[in-house]
Amino acid sequence: MSFHLELPGTFAHKLKESSRPLVGMWVSSGSEVCCEIAAGSGFDWVLIDGEHSPYSLETITSLLRAAAAYPATMIVRAPVNDTVLIKQYLDLGVQNLMVPMIDSAEEAEAAVKAMHYPPRGVRGVGSALARSSRWNGVPNYLTNASETLSLCVQIESAAAVDNAAAIAAVDGVDQVFVGPSDLAASMGYIGQQAHPKVTEAVAHVFQAVHDAGKPVGVNAFDLAQARSYLDQGADFAAIGADVQLLATRARALASEFCPPES
């Protein structure tokens, strides 16, 4: 019996088709259970965070498999803009990649090249050995691979804010995601993501990216700030993480039911 394998649509496709901003959350625990719950919770997208979480290549593969049966679009954040690591992530079956700490158009161009096979890019060819093509189960994967991938780059520094227009204009950058925490630190306001200077810089990036015709997103675990950014035109936002939600709720319950002894 023969059958036809087809990969899911990308985050770029989902954004284009949506009539509203897309809201998501992070999975930072490494737990397949948490990832499956997040993917089936009703969020539009879920970020598997390889930058600030203890993830091996095997962990990312397991999390992708845990979420595969659910409707949320899965995005994976690499820890660094590295051609070899990006190749490995793509071969695992990552279709929607987020690359952190992009400060210039040149760095964005390097990420784009890592995403694509020659002649457009420098991605190494190993699809017959990899989950990306479902081990050659996806017809014409090599020639159509670029259509199955979406690249999101992060603006997280004062220098990147200055270069936002040039970064967003790079062909092959599909979305830009603003990280206010690192941006605040870069600007001298560490831990003050809602500082007026920081939110002003975020608004500048929103405008620059939209002027380039690209979608822009933002990280905002403070829900009032998240609503503000969505009102300002964010096309997508991350509003929580599995570990953050568990820690916050657990502490609240403990505070209510286990008060300190007097």
Coordinates of C-alpha atoms in Angstrom, one line a residue:
M1 CA 0.0 0.0 0.0
S2 CA 1.4 3.4 -0.9
F3 CA 0.4 6.7 0.7
H4 CA 1.3 10.4 0.3
L5 CA 3.2 12.2 3.0
E6 CA 2.7 15.9 3.3
L7 CA 4.3 18.3 5.8
P8 CA 2.2 20.7 7.8
G9 CA 2.0 24.4 6.7
T10 CA 4.5 26.8 8.1
F11 CA 4.1 29.6 10.7
A12 CA 4.4 32.1 7.8
H13 CA 1.4 30.5 6.1
K14 CA -0.6 30.5 9.4
L15 CA 0.1 34.2 10.0
K16 CA -0.9 35.0 6.4
E17 CA -4.2 33.2 6.7
S18 CA -5.1 34.5 10.2
S19 CA -7.5 37.4 10.7
R20 CA -6.2 38.0 14.2
P21 CA -2.9 38.0 16.1
L22 CA -1.5 34.5 16.9
V23 CA -0.8 33.9 20.6
G24 CA 1.5 31.2 21.9
M25 CA 3.6 30.0 24.8
W26 CA 7.0 28.5 25.5
V27 CA 7.9 25.0 26.5
S28 CA 11.1 25.2 28.6
S29 CA 10.8 22.2 30.9
G30 CA 11.9 19.6 28.3
S31 CA 8.8 17.5 29.3
E32 CA 7.0 15.7 26.6
V33 CA 3.9 15.8 28.7
C34 CA 4.0 19.6 29.1
C35 CA 4.7 20.0 25.4
E36 CA 1.7 17.8 24.5
I37 CA -0.5 19.7 26.9
A38 CA 0.6 23.0 25.5
A39 CA 0.1 21.9 21.9
G40 CA -3.4 20.8 22.6
S41 CA -4.4 23.7 24.9
G42 CA -5.8 26.0 22.3
F43 CA -2.8 28.2 21.7
D44 CA -2.0 29.1 18.1
W45 CA 1.7 28.3 18.4
V46 CA 4.2 26.8 20.9
L47 CA 7.8 27.6 21.1
I48 CA 10.3 24.8 22.0
D49 CA 13.0 26.9 23.5
G50 CA 16.5 25.6 22.8
E51 CA 18.2 28.8 24.0
H52 CA 17.4 28.9 27.7
S53 CA 16.5 25.3 28.3
P54 CA 18.5 22.1 28.7
Y55 CA 17.7 20.6 25.3
S56 CA 19.7 18.1 23.3
L57 CA 18.9 17.3 19.7
E58 CA 17.1 14.2 21.0
T59 CA 15.0 16.3 23.4
I60 CA 13.8 18.5 20.6
T61 CA 12.9 15.5 18.4
S62 CA 10.9 14.0 21.3
L63 CA 9.0 17.3 21.9
L64 CA 8.2 17.7 18.2
R65 CA 6.8 14.1 18.1
A66 CA 4.8 14.7 21.3
A67 CA 3.1 17.7 19.7
A68 CA 2.7 16.4 16.2
A69 CA -0.9 15.2 16.6
Y70 CA -2.1 18.6 17.8
P71 CA -3.2 21.8 15.9
A72 CA -0.7 24.3 17.4
T73 CA 2.2 25.3 15.1
M74 CA 5.5 24.4 16.6
I75 CA 8.4 26.8 16.5
V76 CA 11.9 25.9 17.7
R77 CA 14.4 28.5 19.0
A78 CA 18.0 27.7 18.3
P79 CA 20.5 28.8 21.0
V80 CA 22.7 30.6 18.5
N81 CA 23.0 31.6 14.8
D82 CA 25.2 28.7 13.8
T83 CA 25.1 27.1 10.4
V84 CA 25.9 23.6 11.6
L85 CA 23.4 23.6 14.4
I86 CA 20.7 25.0 12.2
K87 CA 21.3 22.2 9.7
Q88 CA 20.9 19.7 12.5
Y89 CA 17.7 21.3 13.7
L90 CA 16.2 21.3 10.2
D91 CA 17.1 17.7 9.7
L92 CA 15.2 16.9 13.0
G93 CA 12.1 18.2 11.3
V94 CA 12.0 21.7 12.6
Q95 CA 10.0 23.7 10.0
N96 CA 9.7 27.0 11.9
L97 CA 13.0 28.2 13.3
M98 CA 13.6 31.2 15.5
V99 CA 17.2 32.5 15.7
P100 CA 18.1 34.8 18.6
M101 CA 20.3 37.8 19.0
I102 CA 20.3 39.0 15.4
D103 CA 21.9 42.5 15.5
S104 CA 22.5 43.2 11.8
A105 CA 21.3 42.4 8.2
E106 CA 24.5 40.4 7.7
E107 CA 23.7 38.2 10.6
A108 CA 20.1 37.7 9.3
E109 CA 21.5 36.8 5.9
A110 CA 23.7 34.2 7.4
A111 CA 20.7 32.6 9.1
V112 CA 18.8 32.6 5.8
K113 CA 21.6 30.9 4.0
A114 CA 21.7 28.2 6.7
M115 CA 18.0 27.5 6.1
H116 CA 18.2 26.6 2.4
Y117 CA 19.9 24.2 0.1
P118 CA 22.3 25.4 -2.6
P119 CA 22.2 27.5 -4.7
R120 CA 20.1 29.7 -2.4
G121 CA 22.0 28.7 0.8
V122 CA 24.5 26.4 2.3
R123 CA 22.4 23.8 4.1
G124 CA 24.0 20.4 3.9
V125 CA 22.1 17.7 2.0
G126 CA 21.2 14.7 4.2
S127 CA 17.5 14.4 3.7
A128 CA 17.5 10.6 3.1
L129 CA 18.8 10.2 6.6
A130 CA 16.6 12.7 8.3
R131 CA 13.1 13.2 9.8
S132 CA 12.8 16.5 7.9
S133 CA 11.9 14.5 4.7
R134 CA 10.4 11.7 6.7
W135 CA 13.3 9.7 5.5
N136 CA 12.5 10.4 1.8
G137 CA 8.9 9.8 2.4
V138 CA 7.9 13.4 1.4
P139 CA 7.9 13.6 -2.4
N140 CA 10.4 16.0 -4.0
Y141 CA 11.6 17.2 -0.6
L142 CA 14.9 18.5 -1.8
T143 CA 13.4 20.7 -4.5
N144 CA 10.5 21.9 -2.3
A145 CA 12.2 22.2 1.1
S146 CA 12.3 26.0 1.1
E147 CA 8.5 26.1 0.9
T148 CA 8.2 24.0 4.0
L149 CA 10.4 26.3 6.2
S150 CA 9.8 29.6 8.0
L151 CA 12.5 31.8 9.6
C152 CA 11.9 34.2 12.5
V153 CA 14.8 36.3 13.7
Q154 CA 15.0 38.0 17.1
I155 CA 15.7 41.7 17.8
E156 CA 17.0 41.9 21.3
S157 CA 19.5 44.7 21.5
A158 CA 19.8 48.4 21.1
A159 CA 22.0 47.8 18.0
A160 CA 19.4 45.6 16.5
V161 CA 16.7 48.2 17.1
D162 CA 18.8 50.7 15.1
N163 CA 19.1 48.1 12.3
A164 CA 15.5 46.8 12.5
A165 CA 14.6 48.1 9.0
A166 CA 17.6 46.5 7.4
I167 CA 17.1 43.2 9.3
A168 CA 13.4 43.0 8.3
A169 CA 14.2 43.7 4.7
V170 CA 16.4 40.7 4.3
D171 CA 14.9 38.3 1.8
G172 CA 14.2 35.0 3.6
V173 CA 13.4 36.6 6.9
D174 CA 9.7 35.7 7.3
Q175 CA 9.0 37.2 10.7
V176 CA 10.8 39.3 13.4
F177 CA 10.3 38.6 17.1
V178 CA 11.2 41.2 19.7
G179 CA 12.7 40.1 23.0
P180 CA 12.1 43.0 25.5
S181 CA 14.0 41.3 28.4
D182 CA 17.4 41.3 26.6
L183 CA 16.6 44.5 24.9
A184 CA 16.0 46.2 28.3
A185 CA 19.3 44.8 29.6
S186 CA 21.1 46.1 26.4
M187 CA 19.6 49.5 27.0
G188 CA 20.7 49.6 30.7
Y189 CA 17.3 48.8 32.1
I190 CA 17.7 45.1 33.1
G191 CA 14.6 43.7 34.5
Q192 CA 12.5 46.7 33.4
Q193 CA 10.8 45.4 30.3
A194 CA 8.0 47.9 30.7
H195 CA 10.3 50.9 31.0
P196 CA 9.1 53.7 28.7
K197 CA 12.4 53.7 26.7
V198 CA 12.1 50.0 26.2
T199 CA 8.5 50.0 25.0
E200 CA 9.3 53.0 22.8
A201 CA 12.1 50.9 21.2
V202 CA 9.7 48.0 20.7
A203 CA 7.2 50.3 19.0
H204 CA 10.0 51.5 16.7
V205 CA 10.7 47.9 15.7
F206 CA 7.0 47.2 15.1
Q207 CA 6.9 50.1 12.7
A208 CA 10.1 49.2 10.9
V209 CA 9.1 45.6 10.4
H210 CA 5.6 46.5 9.2
D211 CA 7.1 49.0 6.8
A212 CA 9.1 46.1 5.3
G213 CA 5.9 44.2 4.9
K214 CA 6.8 41.5 7.4
P215 CA 4.9 40.2 10.5
V216 CA 6.3 41.2 13.9
G217 CA 5.9 39.5 17.3
V218 CA 6.9 40.1 20.9
N219 CA 7.5 38.2 24.1
A220 CA 5.3 39.5 27.0
F221 CA 4.6 37.4 30.0
D222 CA 3.0 40.4 31.7
L223 CA -0.5 40.1 30.4
A224 CA -1.3 43.8 30.5
Q225 CA 1.8 44.5 28.5
A226 CA 0.9 41.7 26.1
R227 CA -2.5 43.2 25.5
S228 CA -0.9 46.6 25.0
Y229 CA 1.5 45.2 22.4
L230 CA -1.3 43.4 20.6
D231 CA -3.3 46.6 20.5
Q232 CA -0.2 48.3 19.0
G233 CA -0.2 45.9 16.1
A234 CA 1.8 42.9 17.1
D235 CA 1.0 40.0 14.7
F236 CA 2.0 37.4 17.2
A237 CA 2.9 37.2 20.9
A238 CA 4.2 34.7 23.5
I239 CA 2.4 35.2 26.8
G240 CA 3.7 32.4 29.1
A241 CA 5.9 29.3 29.5
D242 CA 5.2 25.9 31.0
V243 CA 7.7 26.4 33.9
Q244 CA 6.6 29.9 34.6
L245 CA 2.9 28.9 34.7
L246 CA 3.6 26.0 37.0
A247 CA 5.9 28.0 39.3
T248 CA 3.4 30.9 39.6
R249 CA 0.4 28.7 40.3
A250 CA 2.2 26.4 42.7
R251 CA 3.5 29.3 44.7
A252 CA 0.0 30.9 44.8
L253 CA -1.5 27.6 46.0
A254 CA 1.2 27.2 48.6
S255 CA 0.8 30.7 49.8
E256 CA -3.0 30.2 50.2
F257 CA -2.9 26.8 51.9
C258 CA 0.5 26.7 53.5
P259 CA 1.0 30.0 55.3
P260 CA 4.2 30.5 57.2
E261 CA 4.1 29.7 60.9
S262 CA 3.8 32.7 63.1

